[in-house]
mmCIF file of C-alpha atoms in Angstrom:
data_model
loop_
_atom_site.group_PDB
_atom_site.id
_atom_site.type_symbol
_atom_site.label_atom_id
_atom_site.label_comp_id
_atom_site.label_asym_id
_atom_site.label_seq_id
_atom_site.Cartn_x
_atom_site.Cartn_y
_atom_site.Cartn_z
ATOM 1 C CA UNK A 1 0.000 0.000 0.000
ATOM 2 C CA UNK A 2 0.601 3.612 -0.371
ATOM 3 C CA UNK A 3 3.372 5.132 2.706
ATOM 4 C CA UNK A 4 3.848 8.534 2.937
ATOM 5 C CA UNK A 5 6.447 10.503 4.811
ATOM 6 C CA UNK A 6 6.022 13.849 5.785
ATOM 7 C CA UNK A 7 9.200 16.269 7.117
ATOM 8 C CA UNK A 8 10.151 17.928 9.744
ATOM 9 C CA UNK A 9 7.426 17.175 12.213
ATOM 10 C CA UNK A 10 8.154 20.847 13.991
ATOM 11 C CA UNK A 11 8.817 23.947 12.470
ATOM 12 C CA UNK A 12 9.090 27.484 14.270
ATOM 13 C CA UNK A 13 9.521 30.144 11.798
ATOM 14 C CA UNK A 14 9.390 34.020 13.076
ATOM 15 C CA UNK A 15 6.057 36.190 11.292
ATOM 16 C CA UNK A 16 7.168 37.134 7.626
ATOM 17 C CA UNK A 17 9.207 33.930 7.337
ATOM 18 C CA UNK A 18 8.373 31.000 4.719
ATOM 19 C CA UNK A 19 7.810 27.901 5.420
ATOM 20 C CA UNK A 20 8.405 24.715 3.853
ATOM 21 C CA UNK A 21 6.908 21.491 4.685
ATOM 22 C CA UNK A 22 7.865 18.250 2.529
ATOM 23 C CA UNK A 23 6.719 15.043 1.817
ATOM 24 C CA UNK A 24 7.661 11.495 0.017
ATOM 25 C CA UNK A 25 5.016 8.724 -1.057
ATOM 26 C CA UNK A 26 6.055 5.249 -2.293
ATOM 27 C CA UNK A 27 3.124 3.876 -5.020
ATOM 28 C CA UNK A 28 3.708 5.539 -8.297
ATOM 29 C CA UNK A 29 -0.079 5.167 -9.271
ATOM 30 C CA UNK A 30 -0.808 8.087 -6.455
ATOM 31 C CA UNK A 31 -1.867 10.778 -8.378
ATOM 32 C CA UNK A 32 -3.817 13.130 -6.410
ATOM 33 C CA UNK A 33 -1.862 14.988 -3.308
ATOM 34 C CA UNK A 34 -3.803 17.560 -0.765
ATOM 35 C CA UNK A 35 -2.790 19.367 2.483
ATOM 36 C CA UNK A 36 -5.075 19.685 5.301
ATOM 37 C CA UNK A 37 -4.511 22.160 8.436
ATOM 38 C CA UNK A 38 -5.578 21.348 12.050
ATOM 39 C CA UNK A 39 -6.167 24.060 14.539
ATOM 40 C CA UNK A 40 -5.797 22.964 18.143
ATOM 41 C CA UNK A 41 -9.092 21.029 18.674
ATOM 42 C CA UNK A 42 -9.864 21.403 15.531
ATOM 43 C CA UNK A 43 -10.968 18.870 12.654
ATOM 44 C CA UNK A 44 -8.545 18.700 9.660
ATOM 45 C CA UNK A 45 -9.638 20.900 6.418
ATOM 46 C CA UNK A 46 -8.252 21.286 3.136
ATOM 47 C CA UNK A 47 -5.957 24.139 2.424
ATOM 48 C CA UNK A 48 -4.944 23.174 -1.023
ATOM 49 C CA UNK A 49 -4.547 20.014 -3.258
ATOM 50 C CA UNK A 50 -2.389 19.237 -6.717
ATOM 51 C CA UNK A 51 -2.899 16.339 -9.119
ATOM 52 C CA UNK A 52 -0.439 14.552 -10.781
ATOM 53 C CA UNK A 53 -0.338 16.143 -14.487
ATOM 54 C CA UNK A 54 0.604 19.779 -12.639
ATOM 55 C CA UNK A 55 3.816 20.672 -11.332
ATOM 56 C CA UNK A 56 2.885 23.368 -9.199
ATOM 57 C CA UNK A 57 -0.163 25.483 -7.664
ATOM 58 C CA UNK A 58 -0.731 28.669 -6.012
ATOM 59 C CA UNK A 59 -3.646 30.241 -4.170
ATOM 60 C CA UNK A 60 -2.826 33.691 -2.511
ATOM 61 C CA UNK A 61 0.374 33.065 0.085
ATOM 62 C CA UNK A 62 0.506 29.348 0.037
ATOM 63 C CA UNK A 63 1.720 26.929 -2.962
ATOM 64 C CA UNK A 64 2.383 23.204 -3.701
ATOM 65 C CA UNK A 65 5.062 21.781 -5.771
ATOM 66 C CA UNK A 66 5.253 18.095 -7.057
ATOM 67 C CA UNK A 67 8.087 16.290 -7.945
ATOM 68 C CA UNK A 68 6.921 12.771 -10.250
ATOM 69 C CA UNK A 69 9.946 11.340 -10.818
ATOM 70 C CA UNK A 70 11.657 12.239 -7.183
ATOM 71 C CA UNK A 71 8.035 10.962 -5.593
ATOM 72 C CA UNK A 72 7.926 14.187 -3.742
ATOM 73 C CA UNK A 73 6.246 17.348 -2.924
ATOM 74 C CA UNK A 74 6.415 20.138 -0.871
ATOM 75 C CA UNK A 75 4.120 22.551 0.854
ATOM 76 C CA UNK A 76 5.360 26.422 0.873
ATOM 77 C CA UNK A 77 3.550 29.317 3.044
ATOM 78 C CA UNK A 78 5.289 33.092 2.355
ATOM 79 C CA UNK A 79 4.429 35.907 4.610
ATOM 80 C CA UNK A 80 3.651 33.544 7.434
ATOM 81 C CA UNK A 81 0.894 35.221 10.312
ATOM 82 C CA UNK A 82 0.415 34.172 13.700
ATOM 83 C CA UNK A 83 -2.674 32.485 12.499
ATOM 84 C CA UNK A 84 -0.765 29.803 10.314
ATOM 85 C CA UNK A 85 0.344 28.005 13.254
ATOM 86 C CA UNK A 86 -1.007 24.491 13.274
ATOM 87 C CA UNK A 87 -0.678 21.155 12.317
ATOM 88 C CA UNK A 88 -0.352 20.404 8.446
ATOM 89 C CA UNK A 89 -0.937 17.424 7.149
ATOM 90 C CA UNK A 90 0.359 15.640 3.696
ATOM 91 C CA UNK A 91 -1.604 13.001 1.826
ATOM 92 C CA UNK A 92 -1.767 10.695 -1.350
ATOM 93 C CA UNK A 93 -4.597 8.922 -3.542
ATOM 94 C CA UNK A 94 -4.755 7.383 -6.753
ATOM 95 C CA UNK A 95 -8.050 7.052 -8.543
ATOM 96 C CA UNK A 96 -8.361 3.296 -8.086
ATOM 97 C CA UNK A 97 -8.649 3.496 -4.282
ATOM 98 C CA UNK A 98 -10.100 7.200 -3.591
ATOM 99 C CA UNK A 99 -8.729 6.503 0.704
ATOM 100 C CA UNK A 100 -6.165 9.305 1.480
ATOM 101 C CA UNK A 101 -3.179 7.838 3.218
ATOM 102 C CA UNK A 102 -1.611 11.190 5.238
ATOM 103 C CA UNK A 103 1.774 12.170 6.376
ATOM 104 C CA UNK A 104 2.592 12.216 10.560
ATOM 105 C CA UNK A 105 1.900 15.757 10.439
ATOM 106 C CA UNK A 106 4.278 18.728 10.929
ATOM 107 C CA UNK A 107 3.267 21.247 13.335
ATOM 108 C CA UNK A 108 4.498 24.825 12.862
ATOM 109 C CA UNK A 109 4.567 27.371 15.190
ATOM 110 C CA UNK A 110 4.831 30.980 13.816
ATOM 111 C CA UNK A 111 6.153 33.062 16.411
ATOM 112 C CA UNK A 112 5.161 36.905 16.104
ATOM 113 C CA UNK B 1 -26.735 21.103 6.777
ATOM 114 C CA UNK B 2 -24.699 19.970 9.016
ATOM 115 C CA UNK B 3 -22.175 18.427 7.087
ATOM 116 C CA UNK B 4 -20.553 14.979 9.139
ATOM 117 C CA UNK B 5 -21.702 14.961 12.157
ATOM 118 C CA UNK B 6 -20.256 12.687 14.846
ATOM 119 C CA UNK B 7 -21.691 11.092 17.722
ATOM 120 C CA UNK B 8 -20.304 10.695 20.651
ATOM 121 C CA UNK B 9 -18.288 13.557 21.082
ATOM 122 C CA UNK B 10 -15.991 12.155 24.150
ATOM 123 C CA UNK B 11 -16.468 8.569 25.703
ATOM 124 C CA UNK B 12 -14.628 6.474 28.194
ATOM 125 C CA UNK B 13 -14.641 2.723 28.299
ATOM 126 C CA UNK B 14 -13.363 0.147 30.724
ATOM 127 C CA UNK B 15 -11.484 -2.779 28.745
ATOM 128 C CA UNK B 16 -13.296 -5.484 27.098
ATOM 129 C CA UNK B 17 -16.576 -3.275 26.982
ATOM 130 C CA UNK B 18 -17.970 -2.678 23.498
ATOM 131 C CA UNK B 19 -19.425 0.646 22.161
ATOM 132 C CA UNK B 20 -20.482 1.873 18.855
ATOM 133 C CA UNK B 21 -19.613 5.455 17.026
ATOM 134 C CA UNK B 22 -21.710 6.652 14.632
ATOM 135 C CA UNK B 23 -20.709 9.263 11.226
ATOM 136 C CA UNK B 24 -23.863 10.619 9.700
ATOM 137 C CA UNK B 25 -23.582 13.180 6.733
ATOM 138 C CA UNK B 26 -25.759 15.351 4.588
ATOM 139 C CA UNK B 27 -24.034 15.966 1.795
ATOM 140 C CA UNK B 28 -24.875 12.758 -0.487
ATOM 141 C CA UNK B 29 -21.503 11.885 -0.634
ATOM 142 C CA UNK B 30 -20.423 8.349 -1.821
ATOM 143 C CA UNK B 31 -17.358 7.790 -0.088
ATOM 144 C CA UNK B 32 -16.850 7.280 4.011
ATOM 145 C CA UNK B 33 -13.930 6.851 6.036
ATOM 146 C CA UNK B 34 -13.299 6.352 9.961
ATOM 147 C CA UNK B 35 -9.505 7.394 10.855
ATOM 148 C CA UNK B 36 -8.001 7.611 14.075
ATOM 149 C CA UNK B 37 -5.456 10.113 15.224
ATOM 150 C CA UNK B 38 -2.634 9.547 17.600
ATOM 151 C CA UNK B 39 0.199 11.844 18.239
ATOM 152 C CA UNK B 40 2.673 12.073 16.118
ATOM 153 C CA UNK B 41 1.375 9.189 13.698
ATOM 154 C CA UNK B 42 -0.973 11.411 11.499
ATOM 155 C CA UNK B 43 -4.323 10.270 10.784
ATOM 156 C CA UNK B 44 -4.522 6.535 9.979
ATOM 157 C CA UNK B 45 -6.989 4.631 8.433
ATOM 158 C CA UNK B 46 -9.448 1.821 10.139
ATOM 159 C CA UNK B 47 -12.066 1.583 7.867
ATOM 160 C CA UNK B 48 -13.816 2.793 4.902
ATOM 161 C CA UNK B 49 -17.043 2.696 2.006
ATOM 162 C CA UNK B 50 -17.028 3.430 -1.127
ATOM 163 C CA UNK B 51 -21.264 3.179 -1.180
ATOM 164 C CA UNK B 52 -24.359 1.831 0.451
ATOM 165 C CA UNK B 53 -23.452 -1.664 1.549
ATOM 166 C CA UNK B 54 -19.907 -1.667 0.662
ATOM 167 C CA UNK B 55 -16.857 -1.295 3.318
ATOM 168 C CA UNK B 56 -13.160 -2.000 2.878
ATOM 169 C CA UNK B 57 -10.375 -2.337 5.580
ATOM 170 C CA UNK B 58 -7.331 0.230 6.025
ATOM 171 C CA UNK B 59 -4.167 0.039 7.497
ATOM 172 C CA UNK B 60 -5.338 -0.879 11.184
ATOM 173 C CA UNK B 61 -8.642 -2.748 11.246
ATOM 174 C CA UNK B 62 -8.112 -4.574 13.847
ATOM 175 C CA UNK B 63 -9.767 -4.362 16.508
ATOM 176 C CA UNK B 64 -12.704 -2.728 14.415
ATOM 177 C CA UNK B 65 -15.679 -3.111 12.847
ATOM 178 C CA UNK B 66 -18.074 -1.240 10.040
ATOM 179 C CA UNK B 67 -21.472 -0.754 8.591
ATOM 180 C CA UNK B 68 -23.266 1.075 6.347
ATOM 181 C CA UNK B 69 -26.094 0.032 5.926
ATOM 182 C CA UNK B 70 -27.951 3.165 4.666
ATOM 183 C CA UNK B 71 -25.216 5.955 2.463
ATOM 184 C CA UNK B 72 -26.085 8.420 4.704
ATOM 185 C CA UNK B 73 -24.612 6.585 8.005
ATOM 186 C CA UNK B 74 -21.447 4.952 8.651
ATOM 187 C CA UNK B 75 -21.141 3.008 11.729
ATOM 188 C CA UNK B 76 -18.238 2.132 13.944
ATOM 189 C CA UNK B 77 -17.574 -0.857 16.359
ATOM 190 C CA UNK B 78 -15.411 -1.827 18.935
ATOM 191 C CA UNK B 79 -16.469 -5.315 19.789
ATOM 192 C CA UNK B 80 -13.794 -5.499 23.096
ATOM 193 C CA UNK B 81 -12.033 -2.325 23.702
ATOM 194 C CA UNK B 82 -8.376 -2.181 24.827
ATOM 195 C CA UNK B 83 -5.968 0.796 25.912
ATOM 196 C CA UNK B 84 -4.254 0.649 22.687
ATOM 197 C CA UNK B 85 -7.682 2.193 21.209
ATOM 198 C CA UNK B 86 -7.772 5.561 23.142
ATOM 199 C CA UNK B 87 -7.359 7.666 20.589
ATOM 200 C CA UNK B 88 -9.611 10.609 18.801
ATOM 201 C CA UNK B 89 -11.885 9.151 15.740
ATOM 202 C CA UNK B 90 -12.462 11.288 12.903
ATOM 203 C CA UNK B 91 -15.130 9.859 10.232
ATOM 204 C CA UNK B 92 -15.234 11.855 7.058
ATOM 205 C CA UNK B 93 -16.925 11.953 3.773
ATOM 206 C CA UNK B 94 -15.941 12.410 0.074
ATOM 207 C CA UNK B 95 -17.479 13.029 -3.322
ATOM 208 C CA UNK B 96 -14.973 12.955 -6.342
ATOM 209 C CA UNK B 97 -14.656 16.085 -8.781
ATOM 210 C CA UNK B 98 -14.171 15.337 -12.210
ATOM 211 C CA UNK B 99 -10.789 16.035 -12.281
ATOM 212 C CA UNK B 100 -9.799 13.075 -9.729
ATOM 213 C CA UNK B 101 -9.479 15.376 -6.935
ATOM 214 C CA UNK B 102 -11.056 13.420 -3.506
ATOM 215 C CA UNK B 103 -12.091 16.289 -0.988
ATOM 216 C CA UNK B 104 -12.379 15.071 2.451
ATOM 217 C CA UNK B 105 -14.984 16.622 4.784
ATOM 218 C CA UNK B 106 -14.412 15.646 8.350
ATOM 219 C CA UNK B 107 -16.222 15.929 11.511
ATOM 220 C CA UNK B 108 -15.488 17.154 14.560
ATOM 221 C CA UNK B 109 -13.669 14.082 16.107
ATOM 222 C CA UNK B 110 -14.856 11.568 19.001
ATOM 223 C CA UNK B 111 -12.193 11.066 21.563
ATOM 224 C CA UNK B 112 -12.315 7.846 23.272
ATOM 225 C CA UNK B 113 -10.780 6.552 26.585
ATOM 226 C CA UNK B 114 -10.313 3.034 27.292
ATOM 227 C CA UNK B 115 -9.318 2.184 30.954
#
């Protein structure tokens, strides 16, 4: 089945920063990758998702870049605010089994 | 609408006792999925349906069971609790775009204590 690995699992960046969050999945049929954000107590919500036949997507300060061949891809947030910090998860799905398999979860900590 | 809406919110259990957790949503969505979240392992999959009558296994079913016996519901069981099953449940639904994309709409979580 699918594994995905998600890096670091903590990040503290200062307000204004970027921040990078990356991730590695093993089956090469995965073609559909989305990041979800907790907030303490909170349930997990989609922040932004790529498919397989794009490299890269923006929307406003954060993007996604995916990496095919390297089985990779990374989640960037510019400008970070005091109201970034949470828990981001990775995932991975291919269209034969729809069940997202997520990443351990990094939690980042913006520090105004 | 209410979206997924879990029930119950917080429950603790004595080992060996059984209890049931139950995902309903509003949104006609095909797919259902019960994950469980520990720190520091993510969210991990028990269970999930891909319609009315249908359920697959994840990467820990053990320990679990499923239903769904009507699309709207999605029931989870734990025949004989054990402390290795405290953990928060999150049950979510799906519909798939026609570009492939799978958007997950969770609920608010059920934490469960086993003693």
């Amino acid at each position: 089945g699918e594994n995905v690995e998600q890096h670091p699992s903590t990040l503290s960046v200062q307000e204004g920063d970027s921040a990078v969050i990356k991730c590695t999945y093993s089956d090469s049929a995965s073609n559909y990758f989305p990041w979800y954000k907790q907030e303490l107590g909170k349930r997990p919500q989609l922040i932004i998702d790529i498919r397989s036949n794009v490299g890269e997507k923006k929307d406003q300060r954060i993007a996604v870049t995916l990496n095919k061949t390297a089985k990779h891809f990374s989640l960037h947030i510019t400008e970070t605010q005091p109201e970034d910090s949470a828990v981001y998860f990775c995932a991975a799905s291919n269209t034969g089994r729809r069940a997202l398999t997520f990443g351990s979860g990094t939690r980042l900590q913006v520090q105004p | 609408n209410a979206g997924v809406t879990q029930t119950p919110k917080f429950r603790v259990l004595k080992t060996g006792q059984s209890m049931t957790l139950l995902c309903a949503q509003d949104m006609n969505h095909e797919y259902m999925y019960w994950y469980r979240q520990d720190p520091g392992m993510g969210l991990r999959l028990i269970h999930y349906s891909v319609g009315e009558g249908t359920t697959a296994k994840g990467e820990v079913p053990d320990g679990y069971n499923v239903s769904r016996l009507k699309k709207q519901n999605f029931l989870l069981g734990l025949e004989s609790a054990a402390p290795s099953q405290t953990s928060v449940y999150f049950c979510a639904s799906s519909y798939a775009t026609a570009s492939g994309a799978n958007v997950l709409t969770f609920g608010a979580g059920s934490r469960l204590t086993v003693l």
